[in-house]
């Protein structure tokens, strides 16, 4: 039930694994592949896989667990290679990992021969180049940012597998030179006097600056929500089989006052599992704000082997303080489903998908309609009237954002929709049901967000790991174009950040130069 801190715990655990077992994994990778380049690839893939599948309960023997992951990846790679080249390297053919995690080569005789050669050889085989260690950290940071970017609108794990694999392929390609990312874009309007130094370089208007306690960076930014006037900061505590989300807000101001001192009024959302009797985990939740409504989208997962995911939408009408369940979205009988939920412009948008998770190789069957509800009144139970239905045929929307004139989404879940010129294909669906293709950001494997400007322009936002500093990111921002139009030069934030999210058309970040400052800026 401790889902709120799962990502931070996963990150710390995998960092500790790298510190403790990097040499052992590299030693095995070199013995298993017999090739330095293939070994480094297997080394990186092993820790990326460890990050993706790290269990809730830490493994008793961490090194054995890592080597089993490496062995499984090596076997998969060997199967793929045999389709092109039937030759198997002698080292790869005779190297494996035992149940206790010990590396063995060529049986007992080979093991004694390896021992006879002495420890110095083993230490040399297991040495990890500093450049490779830095690259691994950058890729893990990119994985973490990708998870945060997709967290706001995502379905259950079975439908997210293809998107995750697509990202890992892109990240690996960047790491090993298969794909050359475009040079850093030219800065647009870097010295405009209307921008404060903390926001210089981006087409944004600063809204607020706050001082935050040390160590509250990424965990704070991950859950935050913003509208035109306020910053909303939620916190969660588990209570019985359910959860309680407390939301406080602060008026946006640029004096840089301590955030704790300006957070005042609060509201409460009580979350209850889909069925009585326990057996449900709160696997994910996030806030969205539209008009007077603060909405919490909660994802519950059954903890028993039967499984199942139910999405609930809770509403808090801020002026009256009334809160409760707005809508529950359960799987269709006999099928496994997922839902995409987004709110904005006084509307709640829901799209359902239906598929068969027992046949992951088959295409997911997705409903061809999007339901659009207008929020009204003050009672969460009756806030939704009859929906307007928009018929689309693209599939299940990925990361939709609701704007005044429609819905912008970043392609289709579990599908690759990239144009031939190296740019992602995004879509705009207006309230009349007309669908338009847009030319999105470069197809470079980095996480992306949508930011809608006050003047009606729509931007993409990207974070890219900074090659010179661990846990820091460059922030790029580009104007969306219709499909086929020439893309405009992107803007680049002056300086790097340690955390960033985009919510309600605003960018929220923590500058690396001042980790005690939280900056909120609206797309122009």
XYZ file of N, CA and C in Angstrom, residues 69-328:
780
model
N 18.944 -12.210 -13.931
C 18.413 -11.284 -14.933
C 19.345 -11.222 -16.141
N 20.645 -11.108 -15.877
C 21.625 -11.025 -16.970
C 21.611 -12.303 -17.795
N 21.507 -13.445 -17.117
C 21.493 -14.714 -17.837
C 20.270 -14.812 -18.743
N 19.107 -14.399 -18.243
C 17.905 -14.432 -19.069
C 18.015 -13.525 -20.275
N 18.567 -12.314 -20.071
C 18.743 -11.391 -21.191
C 19.741 -11.950 -22.199
N 20.820 -12.557 -21.689
C 21.826 -13.130 -22.597
C 21.233 -14.261 -23.429
N 20.401 -15.090 -22.827
C 19.774 -16.179 -23.574
C 18.852 -15.636 -24.662
N 18.076 -14.581 -24.324
C 17.206 -13.974 -25.334
C 18.027 -13.399 -26.487
N 19.132 -12.716 -26.148
C 19.976 -12.146 -27.194
C 20.592 -13.241 -28.057
N 20.975 -14.359 -27.427
C 21.568 -15.459 -28.187
C 20.560 -16.068 -29.151
N 19.295 -16.167 -28.720
C 18.255 -16.696 -29.611
C 18.080 -15.797 -30.814
N 18.084 -14.472 -30.575
C 17.928 -13.548 -31.696
C 19.112 -13.623 -32.647
N 20.331 -13.794 -32.080
C 21.516 -13.859 -32.932
C 21.512 -15.117 -33.795
N 21.017 -16.213 -33.251
C 21.042 -17.467 -34.007
C 20.185 -17.393 -35.253
N 19.247 -16.458 -35.268
C 18.456 -16.281 -36.482
C 19.272 -15.706 -37.608
N 20.358 -14.985 -37.275
C 21.212 -14.362 -38.293
C 22.545 -15.076 -38.445
N 23.059 -15.610 -37.328
C 24.393 -16.204 -37.347
C 24.377 -17.446 -36.467
N 24.465 -18.641 -37.062
C 24.397 -19.871 -36.261
C 25.623 -20.101 -35.398
N 26.657 -19.334 -35.597
C 27.881 -19.529 -34.824
C 27.682 -19.019 -33.410
N 28.048 -19.816 -32.413
C 27.958 -19.421 -31.009
C 29.370 -19.329 -30.458
N 29.656 -18.224 -29.799
C 30.994 -18.051 -29.244
C 31.260 -19.114 -28.174
N 32.484 -19.647 -28.125
C 32.772 -20.645 -27.093
C 32.517 -20.121 -25.696
N 32.891 -18.865 -25.431
C 32.696 -18.320 -24.085
C 31.231 -18.259 -23.744
N 30.429 -17.828 -24.707
C 29.000 -17.713 -24.449
C 28.361 -19.081 -24.277
N 28.878 -20.102 -24.998
C 28.259 -21.418 -24.940
C 28.508 -22.102 -23.607
N 29.615 -21.789 -22.930
C 30.002 -22.547 -21.753
C 29.910 -21.749 -20.458
N 29.280 -20.608 -20.502
C 29.177 -19.781 -19.307
C 27.729 -19.723 -18.873
N 27.475 -19.838 -17.586
C 26.109 -19.741 -17.058
C 26.137 -19.234 -15.645
N 24.953 -19.256 -15.015
C 24.844 -18.813 -13.639
C 24.059 -19.870 -12.881
N 24.578 -20.278 -11.749
C 23.934 -21.323 -10.959
C 22.819 -20.744 -10.114
N 22.104 -21.620 -9.426
C 20.953 -21.179 -8.634
C 21.365 -20.228 -7.525
N 22.601 -20.372 -7.022
C 23.035 -19.477 -5.947
C 23.672 -18.200 -6.475
N 23.658 -18.017 -7.805
C 24.156 -16.785 -8.380
C 25.613 -16.827 -8.761
N 26.318 -17.949 -8.564
C 27.727 -18.025 -8.910
C 27.900 -18.248 -10.404
N 28.843 -17.547 -10.995
C 29.142 -17.712 -12.412
C 30.000 -18.952 -12.589
N 29.643 -19.797 -13.560
C 30.463 -20.974 -13.840
C 30.767 -21.016 -15.323
N 31.951 -21.546 -15.674
C 32.370 -21.604 -17.076
C 32.934 -22.980 -17.364
N 32.263 -23.710 -18.286
C 32.794 -24.974 -18.766
C 32.883 -26.069 -17.727
N 32.071 -26.061 -16.691
C 32.044 -27.143 -15.711
C 33.121 -26.983 -14.659
N 33.370 -28.081 -13.887
C 34.266 -28.005 -12.732
C 35.703 -27.762 -13.151
N 36.158 -28.385 -14.234
C 37.545 -28.195 -14.652
C 37.802 -26.746 -15.000
N 36.861 -26.145 -15.752
C 37.049 -24.751 -16.125
C 37.040 -23.869 -14.896
N 36.222 -24.228 -13.911
C 36.181 -23.427 -12.695
C 37.508 -23.474 -11.969
N 38.121 -24.699 -11.865
C 39.424 -24.790 -11.207
C 40.485 -24.032 -11.987
N 40.387 -24.064 -13.337
C 41.384 -23.340 -14.132
C 41.272 -21.845 -13.897
N 40.027 -21.375 -13.793
C 39.841 -19.947 -13.560
C 40.401 -19.560 -12.208
N 40.205 -20.430 -11.182
C 40.739 -20.114 -9.865
C 42.262 -20.078 -9.894
N 42.855 -20.963 -10.699
C 44.308 -21.031 -10.745
C 44.910 -19.786 -11.344
N 44.174 -19.100 -12.195
C 44.731 -17.910 -12.828
C 44.823 -16.740 -11.867
N 44.118 -16.815 -10.742
C 44.279 -15.782 -9.740
C 43.198 -14.733 -9.786
N 43.117 -13.997 -8.693
C 42.075 -12.983 -8.527
C 42.284 -11.792 -9.430
N 43.510 -11.479 -9.791
C 43.784 -10.270 -10.572
C 43.055 -10.291 -11.902
N 42.992 -11.468 -12.551
C 42.313 -11.560 -13.835
C 40.837 -11.265 -13.669
N 40.232 -11.868 -12.614
C 38.806 -11.656 -12.379
C 38.502 -10.190 -12.131
N 39.362 -9.529 -11.363
C 39.120 -8.117 -11.091
C 39.188 -7.299 -12.364
N 40.127 -7.657 -13.269
C 40.258 -6.909 -14.519
C 39.043 -7.148 -15.414
N 38.565 -8.401 -15.466
C 37.406 -8.719 -16.286
C 36.173 -7.960 -15.795
N 36.100 -7.747 -14.482
C 34.924 -7.100 -13.929
C 34.997 -5.588 -13.871
N 36.082 -4.990 -14.345
C 36.209 -3.538 -14.254
C 35.183 -2.846 -15.142
N 34.564 -1.800 -14.621
C 33.553 -1.028 -15.354
C 34.139 0.345 -15.673
N 34.134 0.690 -16.955
C 34.659 1.988 -17.349
C 33.829 3.109 -16.716
N 34.457 4.186 -16.218
C 33.693 5.298 -15.633
C 32.691 5.891 -16.615
N 33.058 5.951 -17.917
C 32.138 6.513 -18.910
C 30.864 5.667 -19.030
N 31.043 4.323 -18.927
C 29.874 3.445 -19.014
C 28.988 3.619 -17.787
N 29.597 3.788 -16.636
C 28.826 4.003 -15.403
C 28.007 5.297 -15.500
N 28.595 6.345 -16.041
C 27.878 7.608 -16.211
C 26.722 7.438 -17.185
N 26.982 6.728 -18.291
C 25.932 6.514 -19.287
C 24.780 5.707 -18.705
N 25.084 4.700 -17.900
C 24.035 3.909 -17.257
C 23.176 4.790 -16.355
N 23.811 5.648 -15.584
C 23.053 6.544 -14.710
C 22.150 7.458 -15.518
N 22.645 7.969 -16.645
C 21.827 8.835 -17.493
C 20.608 8.087 -18.029
N 20.803 6.833 -18.442
C 19.684 6.061 -18.971
C 18.668 5.737 -17.881
N 19.146 5.445 -16.680
C 18.222 5.203 -15.576
C 17.432 6.463 -15.236
N 18.108 7.601 -15.278
C 17.402 8.862 -15.042
C 16.360 9.103 -16.124
N 16.707 8.760 -17.373
C 15.740 8.911 -18.456
C 14.540 7.983 -18.233
N 14.804 6.754 -17.737
C 13.705 5.844 -17.415
C 12.799 6.447 -16.349
N 13.407 7.013 -15.319
C 12.623 7.618 -14.242
C 11.778 8.770 -14.754
N 12.359 9.619 -15.596
C 11.600 10.739 -16.142
C 10.475 10.254 -17.049
N 10.742 9.169 -17.791
C 9.696 8.617 -18.646
C 8.522 8.120 -17.805
N 8.812 7.471 -16.686
C 7.752 6.988 -15.806
C 6.921 8.151 -15.271
N 7.602 9.246 -14.910
C 6.877 10.400 -14.390
C 6.031 11.044 -15.468
N 6.568 11.106 -16.695
C 5.815 11.727 -17.783
C 4.547 10.946 -18.103
N 4.623 9.596 -18.021
C 3.467 8.772 -18.361
C 2.541 8.533 -17.178
N 2.978 8.877 -15.967
C 2.212 8.568 -14.769
C 0.843 9.219 -14.767
N 0.722 10.404 -15.342
C -0.518 11.158 -15.208
C -1.669 10.513 -15.969
N -1.377 9.793 -17.063
C -2.438 9.147 -17.835
C -1.912 7.815 -18.342
N -2.213 6.740 -17.624
C -1.714 5.461 -18.082
C -2.661 4.348 -17.665
N -2.600 3.246 -18.393
C -3.436 2.092 -18.103
C -2.642 1.048 -17.360
N -3.222 -0.168 -17.186
C -2.529 -1.231 -16.475
C -1.292 -1.690 -17.225
N -0.480 -2.465 -16.531
C 0.857 -2.769 -17.040
C 0.829 -3.508 -18.362
N -0.156 -4.398 -18.590
C -0.090 -5.220 -19.811
C -0.166 -4.397 -21.072
N -0.870 -3.249 -21.034
C -0.976 -2.446 -22.253
C 0.168 -1.445 -22.379
N 0.992 -1.329 -21.286
C 2.106 -0.379 -21.325
C 3.417 -1.034 -21.731
N 3.415 -2.361 -21.906
C 4.666 -3.060 -22.178
C 5.316 -2.567 -23.455
N 4.516 -2.444 -24.530
C 5.090 -2.047 -25.823
C 5.694 -0.649 -25.748
N 5.027 0.280 -25.055
C 5.566 1.635 -24.936
C 6.873 1.629 -24.175
N 6.962 0.810 -23.095
C 8.197 0.736 -22.330
C 9.334 0.159 -23.133
N 9.059 -0.898 -23.895
C 10.103 -1.492 -24.720
C 10.573 -0.526 -25.791
N 9.628 0.247 -26.358
C 10.008 1.242 -27.357
C 10.978 2.244 -26.772
N 10.699 2.691 -25.516
C 11.598 3.662 -24.884
C 12.974 3.056 -24.631
N 13.002 1.809 -24.108
C 14.287 1.205 -23.810
C 15.117 1.026 -25.072
N 14.465 0.676 -26.187
C 15.200 0.541 -27.442
C 15.796 1.881 -27.848
N 14.995 2.943 -27.749
C 15.493 4.267 -28.121
C 16.628 4.701 -27.219
N 16.484 4.428 -25.903
C 17.528 4.819 -24.964
C 18.815 4.058 -25.258
N 18.690 2.751 -25.524
C 19.880 1.966 -25.833
C 20.526 2.425 -27.130
N 19.704 2.798 -28.103
C 20.250 3.270 -29.371
C 21.052 4.541 -29.183
N 20.532 5.442 -28.337
C 21.270 6.674 -28.052
C 22.584 6.337 -27.363
N 22.536 5.350 -26.426
C 23.721 5.009 -25.655
C 24.833 4.462 -26.529
N 24.494 3.634 -27.521
C 25.526 2.938 -28.269
C 25.716 3.442 -29.685
N 25.144 4.604 -29.984
C 25.479 5.254 -31.229
C 24.630 4.897 -32.415
N 23.589 4.041 -32.230
C 22.745 3.686 -33.362
C 21.908 4.863 -33.816
N 21.642 5.769 -32.886
C 20.862 6.959 -33.225
C 21.613 8.181 -32.732
N 21.769 9.153 -33.586
C 22.460 10.379 -33.210
C 21.434 11.452 -32.910
N 21.283 11.866 -31.659
C 20.305 12.905 -31.366
C 20.669 14.201 -32.051
N 19.660 15.001 -32.350
C 19.900 16.276 -33.000
C 20.673 17.191 -32.074
N 21.469 18.131 -32.619
C 22.197 19.064 -31.761
C 21.230 19.864 -30.903
N 21.767 20.441 -29.837
C 20.932 21.258 -28.961
C 20.266 22.360 -29.772
N 18.930 22.500 -29.620
C 18.228 23.520 -30.397
C 18.689 24.932 -30.049
N 18.445 25.826 -30.986
C 18.777 27.231 -30.781
C 17.820 27.830 -29.764
N 18.318 28.613 -28.858
C 17.459 29.260 -27.879
C 16.628 30.348 -28.544
N 15.376 30.378 -28.153
C 14.486 31.426 -28.641
C 14.254 32.442 -27.540
N 14.476 33.703 -27.840
C 14.256 34.805 -26.920
C 14.959 34.599 -25.571
N 16.281 34.354 -25.573
C 16.943 34.031 -24.316
C 17.074 35.208 -23.356
N 17.043 36.418 -23.849
C 17.298 37.542 -22.973
C 16.125 38.464 -22.801
N 14.917 37.975 -23.040
C 13.751 38.840 -22.972
C 13.585 39.379 -21.556
N 13.347 40.656 -21.437
C 13.320 41.290 -20.124
C 12.139 40.847 -19.281
N 11.061 40.326 -19.918
C 9.889 39.920 -19.157
C 10.101 38.601 -18.419
N 11.202 37.913 -18.713
C 11.454 36.635 -18.078
C 12.445 36.804 -16.936
N 12.144 36.156 -15.807
C 13.098 36.168 -14.710
C 14.263 35.251 -15.047
N 15.421 35.409 -14.381
C 16.565 34.553 -14.685
C 16.240 33.064 -14.557
N 15.322 32.690 -13.650
C 15.020 31.278 -13.440
C 14.241 30.671 -14.598
N 13.660 31.512 -15.476
C 12.874 30.995 -16.600
C 13.420 31.444 -17.943
N 14.585 32.083 -17.966
C 15.124 32.615 -19.212
C 15.397 31.493 -20.207
N 15.076 31.762 -21.462
C 15.332 30.817 -22.527
C 14.093 30.090 -22.999
N 13.018 30.095 -22.253
C 11.794 29.401 -22.632
C 10.677 30.400 -22.927
N 9.749 30.053 -23.822
C 8.597 30.928 -24.103
C 7.524 30.780 -23.021
N 7.860 31.222 -21.814
C 6.971 31.083 -20.667
C 6.903 32.397 -19.895
N 5.878 32.527 -19.076
C 5.716 33.675 -18.184
C 5.746 33.156 -16.756
N 6.722 33.573 -15.937
C 6.783 33.081 -14.555
C 5.509 33.422 -13.788
N 4.990 32.451 -13.051
C 3.808 32.634 -12.227
C 4.124 32.648 -10.742
N 5.047 31.810 -10.322
C 5.325 31.715 -8.900
C 6.694 31.153 -8.613
N 7.237 31.561 -7.472
C 8.499 31.030 -6.983
C 8.356 30.824 -5.478
N 8.789 29.652 -5.014
C 8.645 29.301 -3.607
C 9.941 28.662 -3.118
N 10.198 28.833 -1.832
C 11.291 28.115 -1.196
C 10.743 26.798 -0.655
N 11.474 25.722 -0.867
C 11.019 24.407 -0.429
C 12.071 23.776 0.475
N 11.649 22.880 1.384
C 12.620 22.214 2.262
C 13.601 21.360 1.461
N 14.784 21.233 1.982
C 15.808 20.419 1.327
C 15.349 18.968 1.259
N 15.617 18.337 0.112
C 15.293 16.927 -0.052
C 13.883 16.646 -0.518
N 13.073 17.667 -0.729
C 11.685 17.456 -1.147
C 11.484 17.712 -2.632
N 12.536 17.650 -3.419
C 12.442 18.005 -4.823
C 11.562 17.111 -5.672
N 12.100 16.011 -6.214
C 11.322 15.182 -7.139
C 10.026 14.657 -6.544
N 10.034 14.261 -5.273
C 8.818 13.726 -4.670
C 7.723 14.770 -4.604
N 8.080 16.041 -4.414
C 7.094 17.117 -4.373
C 6.570 17.428 -5.768
N 7.464 17.555 -6.738
C 7.076 17.918 -8.098
C 6.211 16.829 -8.722
N 6.441 15.580 -8.360
C 5.736 14.452 -8.973
C 4.226 14.567 -8.808
N 3.740 15.094 -7.688
C 2.317 15.067 -7.367
C 1.633 16.420 -7.516
N 2.342 17.447 -7.798
C 1.814 18.803 -7.732
C 0.830 19.087 -8.866
N -0.086 20.029 -8.659
C -1.016 20.467 -9.705
C -1.123 21.987 -9.647
N -1.452 22.605 -10.799
C -1.465 24.070 -10.907
C -2.653 24.490 -11.756
N -3.302 25.598 -11.372
C -4.222 26.274 -12.282
C -3.740 27.712 -12.449
N -4.583 28.599 -12.933
C -4.126 29.965 -13.224
C -3.781 30.768 -11.981
N -4.311 30.384 -10.820
C -4.121 31.194 -9.619
C -3.415 30.477 -8.481
N -3.486 29.140 -8.439
C -3.031 28.433 -7.252
C -2.116 27.259 -7.594
N -1.298 26.941 -6.609
C -0.477 25.737 -6.607
C -1.102 24.772 -5.594
N -1.389 23.536 -6.028
C -2.024 22.533 -5.176
C -1.002 21.465 -4.819
N -0.839 21.223 -3.516
C 0.157 20.268 -3.041
C -0.557 19.167 -2.257
N -0.593 17.931 -2.764
C -1.282 16.840 -2.070
C -0.326 16.002 -1.226
N -0.884 15.332 -0.255
C -0.159 14.310 0.502
C -1.130 13.177 0.778
N -0.631 11.972 0.942
C -1.495 10.806 1.123
C -1.074 10.033 2.361
N -2.049 9.463 3.035
C -1.771 8.533 4.120
C -2.744 7.367 3.993
N -2.269 6.183 4.328
C -3.105 5.001 4.253
C -3.929 4.911 5.533
N -5.181 4.557 5.396
C -6.088 4.488 6.542
C -6.964 3.246 6.370
N -6.707 2.214 7.164
C -7.425 0.963 7.001
C -7.106 0.349 5.650
N -8.152 -0.005 4.902
C -7.957 -0.560 3.556
C -7.976 0.531 2.494
N -8.216 1.781 2.897
C -8.302 2.883 1.950
C -7.178 3.882 2.131
N -7.411 5.081 1.640
C -6.394 6.130 1.706
C -7.085 7.485 1.850
N -6.351 8.435 2.413
C -6.837 9.798 2.564
C -5.838 10.738 1.889
N -6.319 11.513 0.927
C -5.474 12.511 0.255
C -5.858 13.880 0.796
N -4.891 14.571 1.370
C -5.087 15.934 1.852
C -4.461 16.891 0.845
N -5.217 17.878 0.412
C -4.745 18.833 -0.587
C -4.687 20.221 0.050
N -3.528 20.836 -0.019
C -3.380 22.235 0.402
C -3.017 23.071 -0.820
N -3.318 24.340 -0.762
C -2.995 25.172 -1.913
C -2.384 26.498 -1.465
N -1.644 27.097 -2.383
C -1.011 28.396 -2.139
C -1.234 29.270 -3.363
N -1.567 30.529 -3.125
C -1.728 31.459 -4.244
C -0.374 31.683 -4.910
N -0.375 31.663 -6.238
C 0.871 31.866 -6.979
C 1.386 33.277 -6.755
N 2.617 33.377 -6.334
C 3.262 34.677 -6.108
C 4.758 34.514 -6.351
N 5.410 35.614 -6.657
C 6.794 35.560 -7.119
C 7.780 36.109 -6.103
N 7.411 36.116 -4.850
C 8.317 36.643 -3.830
C 9.286 35.597 -3.282
N 9.119 34.343 -3.649
C 10.024 33.311 -3.176
C 9.859 32.981 -1.709
N 8.645 33.090 -1.177
C 8.412 32.781 0.232
C 8.445 31.270 0.465
N 8.699 30.854 1.702
C 8.683 29.412 1.984
C 7.315 28.802 1.671
N 7.315 27.679 0.959
C 6.061 27.075 0.536
C 5.211 26.667 1.737
N 5.827 26.093 2.771
C 5.069 25.663 3.945
C 4.348 26.826 4.612
N 4.920 28.018 4.498
C 4.322 29.175 5.171
C 3.118 29.731 4.422
N 3.027 29.495 3.118
C 1.944 30.088 2.331
C 0.858 29.073 1.973
N 1.103 27.793 2.210
C 0.051 26.803 2.011
C -0.990 26.970 3.115
N -2.240 27.198 2.724
C -3.245 27.504 3.738
C -4.403 26.519 3.704
N -5.491 26.925 3.058
C -6.713 26.118 3.079
C -6.442 24.713 2.556
N -7.175 23.751 3.086
C -6.980 22.373 2.671
C -8.316 21.690 2.436
N -8.306 20.650 1.635
C -9.456 19.812 1.389
C -9.049 18.362 1.511
N -10.025 17.489 1.677
C -9.743 16.070 1.916
C -10.530 15.193 0.961
N -9.855 14.205 0.412
C -10.466 13.187 -0.435
C -10.232 11.825 0.207
N -11.317 11.112 0.501
C -11.202 9.791 1.111
C -11.412 8.736 0.030
N -10.383 7.917 -0.184
C -10.419 6.901 -1.228
C -10.733 5.541 -0.617
N -11.668 4.833 -1.235
C -12.066 3.510 -0.755
C -11.818 2.490 -1.857
N -11.346 1.294 -1.505
C -11.096 0.267 -2.527
C -12.389 -0.129 -3.229
N -12.304 -0.703 -4.411
C -13.496 -1.013 -5.199
C -14.449 -1.993 -4.537
N -13.936 -2.860 -3.665
C -14.786 -3.847 -3.010
C -14.358 -3.991 -1.561
N -15.318 -4.351 -0.708
C -15.025 -4.520 0.708
C -14.205 -5.787 0.934
N -13.565 -5.831 2.090
C -12.839 -7.033 2.469
C -11.354 -7.007 2.159
N -10.821 -5.893 1.686
C -9.397 -5.799 1.410
C -9.007 -6.488 0.115
N -7.708 -6.721 -0.044
C -7.210 -7.375 -1.248
C -6.925 -6.432 -2.397
N -7.003 -5.111 -2.148
C -6.732 -4.123 -3.196
C -5.595 -3.208 -2.757
N -4.688 -2.927 -3.677
C -3.587 -1.988 -3.434
C -3.809 -0.712 -4.241
N -3.558 0.428 -3.633
C -3.571 1.696 -4.362
C -2.253 1.802 -5.116
N -2.269 1.402 -6.385
C -1.027 1.298 -7.152
C -0.603 2.615 -7.778
N -1.529 3.560 -7.929
C -1.168 4.838 -8.541
C -2.275 5.847 -8.274
N -1.914 7.129 -8.202
C -2.907 8.193 -8.106
C -2.256 9.499 -8.537
N -3.066 10.433 -9.008
C -2.565 11.758 -9.340
C -3.715 12.750 -9.313
N -3.360 14.032 -9.223
C -4.345 15.110 -9.180
C -4.480 15.781 -10.535
N -5.695 16.248 -10.825
C -5.937 17.150 -11.937
C -6.900 18.227 -11.434
N -6.707 19.447 -11.900
C -7.522 20.571 -11.460
C -8.188 21.195 -12.673
N -9.488 21.423 -12.583
C -10.209 22.127 -13.638
C -11.343 22.921 -13.009
N -11.327 24.238 -13.206
C -12.333 25.099 -12.608
C -12.313 24.964 -11.095
N -13.494 24.819 -10.447
C -13.532 24.689 -8.986
C -13.269 23.267 -8.500
N -12.989 22.357 -9.404
C -12.852 20.944 -9.050
C -11.394 20.502 -8.971
N -11.084 19.794 -7.889
C -9.823 19.059 -7.769
C -10.178 17.582 -7.891
N -9.630 16.913 -8.889
C -9.948 15.520 -9.162
C -8.746 14.639 -8.833
N -9.010 13.541 -8.161
C -7.985 12.532 -7.897
C -8.326 11.292 -8.711
N -7.429 10.892 -9.585
C -7.604 9.684 -10.384
C -6.780 8.580 -9.722
N -7.468 7.577 -9.200
C -6.819 6.517 -8.424
C -6.919 5.193 -9.165
N -5.819 4.442 -9.164
C -5.770 3.126 -9.798
C -5.578 2.072 -8.714
N -6.533 1.163 -8.605
C -6.481 0.080 -7.626
C -6.160 -1.231 -8.344
N -5.267 -2.018 -7.749
C -4.871 -3.302 -8.314
C -5.132 -4.401 -7.301
N -5.763 -5.483 -7.753
C -5.999 -6.615 -6.863
C -4.689 -7.293 -6.523
N -4.509 -7.566 -5.225
C -3.250 -8.156 -4.774
C -3.226 -9.666 -4.916
N -4.387 -10.311 -5.160
C -4.399 -11.769 -5.262
C -4.039 -12.196 -6.687
N -3.820 -13.506 -6.907
C -3.400 -13.969 -8.243
C -4.398 -13.676 -9.353
N -5.679 -13.478 -8.998
C -6.672 -13.185 -10.032
C -6.361 -11.876 -10.732
N -5.840 -10.917 -10.000
C -5.461 -9.627 -10.567
C -6.665 -8.773 -10.898
N -6.430 -7.753 -11.714
C -7.493 -6.838 -12.099
C -7.166 -5.414 -11.683
N -7.629 -4.458 -12.472
C -7.375 -3.046 -12.206
C -8.694 -2.290 -12.292
N -8.939 -1.420 -11.341
C -10.116 -0.548 -11.352
C -9.641 0.886 -11.170
N -10.125 1.778 -12.027
C -9.797 3.195 -11.927
C -10.984 3.935 -11.321
N -10.708 4.735 -10.307
C -11.734 5.555 -9.672
C -11.380 7.029 -9.831
N -12.422 7.855 -9.980
C -12.243 9.303 -10.068
C -12.983 9.935 -8.900
N -12.255 10.624 -8.039
C -12.833 11.325 -6.893
C -12.804 12.819 -7.158
N -13.806 13.515 -6.676
C -13.880 14.947 -6.889
C -13.988 15.714 -5.589
N -13.279 16.839 -5.508
C -13.373 17.785 -4.398
C -13.807 19.130 -4.962
N -15.013 19.560 -4.610
C -15.491 20.884 -5.027
C -14.939 21.890 -4.025
N -13.916 22.606 -4.454
C -13.135 23.401 -3.504
C -13.967 24.471 -2.791
N -14.825 25.231 -3.448
C -15.569 26.285 -2.728
C -16.446 25.743 -1.602
N -17.070 24.580 -1.794
C -17.966 24.047 -0.781
C -17.309 23.021 0.126
N -16.174 22.468 -0.304
C -15.512 21.436 0.475
C -16.135 20.065 0.332
N -17.133 19.905 -0.525
C -17.784 18.609 -0.703
C -16.897 17.694 -1.548
N -16.782 16.460 -1.113
C -15.887 15.526 -1.797
C -16.522 14.149 -1.831
N -16.188 13.365 -2.843
C -16.694 12.013 -2.940
C -16.351 11.387 -4.266
N -16.860 10.177 -4.476
C -16.600 9.438 -5.702
C -17.417 10.029 -6.846
N -16.736 10.324 -7.945
C -17.403 10.845 -9.141
C -17.758 9.713 -10.098
N -16.812 8.809 -10.329
C -17.059 7.712 -11.284
C -16.058 6.596 -11.023
N -16.527 5.343 -11.200
C -15.669 4.178 -11.082
C -15.640 3.472 -12.427
